[in-house]
GROMACS .gro file of C-alpha atoms in nm:
model
   92
    1UNK     CA    1   0.000   0.000   0.000
    2UNK     CA    2   0.128   0.342  -0.088
    3UNK     CA    3  -0.088   0.507   0.176
    4UNK     CA    4   0.115   0.675   0.445
    5UNK     CA    5  -0.049   0.685   0.787
    6UNK     CA    6   0.137   0.886   1.049
    7UNK     CA    7   0.026   0.875   1.411
    8UNK     CA    8   0.211   1.089   1.667
    9UNK     CA    9   0.497   1.146   1.424
   10UNK     CA   10   0.554   0.776   1.356
   11UNK     CA   11   0.456   0.603   1.033
   12UNK     CA   12   0.243   0.290   1.048
   13UNK     CA   13   0.422   0.025   0.842
   14UNK     CA   14   0.218  -0.289   0.909
   15UNK     CA   15  -0.017  -0.359   0.617
   16UNK     CA   16  -0.281  -0.521   0.835
   17UNK     CA   17  -0.286  -0.221   1.070
   18UNK     CA   18  -0.318   0.016   0.773
   19UNK     CA   19  -0.604  -0.190   0.633
   20UNK     CA   20  -0.785  -0.195   0.967
   21UNK     CA   21  -0.741   0.181   1.016
   22UNK     CA   22  -0.876   0.257   0.669
   23UNK     CA   23  -1.164   0.012   0.714
   24UNK     CA   24  -1.255   0.161   1.053
   25UNK     CA   25  -1.253   0.513   0.905
   26UNK     CA   26  -1.490   0.402   0.629
   27UNK     CA   27  -1.721   0.229   0.879
   28UNK     CA   28  -1.728   0.534   1.108
   29UNK     CA   29  -1.808   0.764   0.814
   30UNK     CA   30  -2.090   0.530   0.705
   31UNK     CA   31  -2.233   0.516   1.058
   32UNK     CA   32  -2.227   0.895   1.095
   33UNK     CA   33  -2.397   0.934   0.757
   34UNK     CA   34  -2.660   0.675   0.848
   35UNK     CA   35  -2.732   0.845   1.181
   36UNK     CA   36  -2.767   1.186   1.018
   37UNK     CA   37  -2.991   1.066   0.736
   38UNK     CA   38  -3.205   0.810   0.915
   39UNK     CA   39  -3.225   0.960   1.267
   40UNK     CA   40  -3.160   1.334   1.265
   41UNK     CA   41  -3.347   1.421   0.945
   42UNK     CA   42  -3.675   1.264   1.066
   43UNK     CA   43  -3.634   1.422   1.410
   44UNK     CA   44  -3.597   1.772   1.267
   45UNK     CA   45  -3.899   1.721   1.045
   46UNK     CA   46  -3.759   1.604   0.715
   47UNK     CA   47  -3.954   1.304   0.591
   48UNK     CA   48  -3.773   0.976   0.530
   49UNK     CA   49  -3.870   0.999   0.163
   50UNK     CA   50  -3.693   1.333   0.141
   51UNK     CA   51  -3.386   1.190   0.313
   52UNK     CA   52  -3.380   0.903   0.062
   53UNK     CA   53  -3.394   1.162  -0.216
   54UNK     CA   54  -3.098   1.338  -0.054
   55UNK     CA   55  -2.907   1.010  -0.078
   56UNK     CA   56  -3.006   0.980  -0.444
   57UNK     CA   57  -2.890   1.337  -0.510
   58UNK     CA   58  -2.551   1.262  -0.353
   59UNK     CA   59  -2.514   0.943  -0.560
   60UNK     CA   60  -2.608   1.119  -0.884
   61UNK     CA   61  -2.376   1.407  -0.799
   62UNK     CA   62  -2.089   1.166  -0.738
   63UNK     CA   63  -2.150   0.989  -1.069
   64UNK     CA   64  -2.169   1.321  -1.255
   65UNK     CA   65  -1.848   1.445  -1.093
   66UNK     CA   66  -1.667   1.129  -1.202
   67UNK     CA   67  -1.801   1.174  -1.555
   68UNK     CA   68  -1.691   1.539  -1.556
   69UNK     CA   69  -1.345   1.439  -1.433
   70UNK     CA   70  -1.311   1.182  -1.712
   71UNK     CA   71  -1.427   1.438  -1.970
   72UNK     CA   72  -1.187   1.706  -1.844
   73UNK     CA   73  -0.901   1.453  -1.844
   74UNK     CA   74  -0.985   1.351  -2.201
   75UNK     CA   75  -1.008   1.710  -2.325
   76UNK     CA   76  -0.689   1.822  -2.149
   77UNK     CA   77  -0.496   1.522  -2.284
   78UNK     CA   78  -0.630   1.599  -2.632
   79UNK     CA   79  -0.522   1.963  -2.603
   80UNK     CA   80  -0.192   1.925  -2.417
   81UNK     CA   81  -0.071   1.578  -2.519
   82UNK     CA   82  -0.126   1.226  -2.408
   83UNK     CA   83  -0.104   1.117  -2.049
   84UNK     CA   84   0.017   0.783  -1.927
   85UNK     CA   85  -0.075   0.608  -1.606
   86UNK     CA   86   0.154   0.332  -1.487
   87UNK     CA   87   0.100   0.088  -1.209
   88UNK     CA   88   0.419  -0.090  -1.121
   89UNK     CA   89   0.501  -0.326  -0.846
   90UNK     CA   90   0.851  -0.324  -0.706
   91UNK     CA   91   0.989  -0.622  -0.519
   92UNK     CA   92   1.216  -0.512  -0.243
   0.00000   0.00000   0.00000
């Protein structure tokens, strides 16, 4: 993993620990989102149907932003030259 995780000035080097930290961050973000959408929105008066539409708006917005990023990358590579992405694995 090329992800660098630094805690208290020391880098985490164990792959399992990195994986668990990333997984726990994703789970915490999902739980916070679920609490906000399914608990707080109905409490403050927003109907569950409206909160489901908010989820749909976020999903559509994410898909559109990915499409816009691909289009901008294509146009900029067409205007300024080709771009190359390489994924290499180095054995150490």
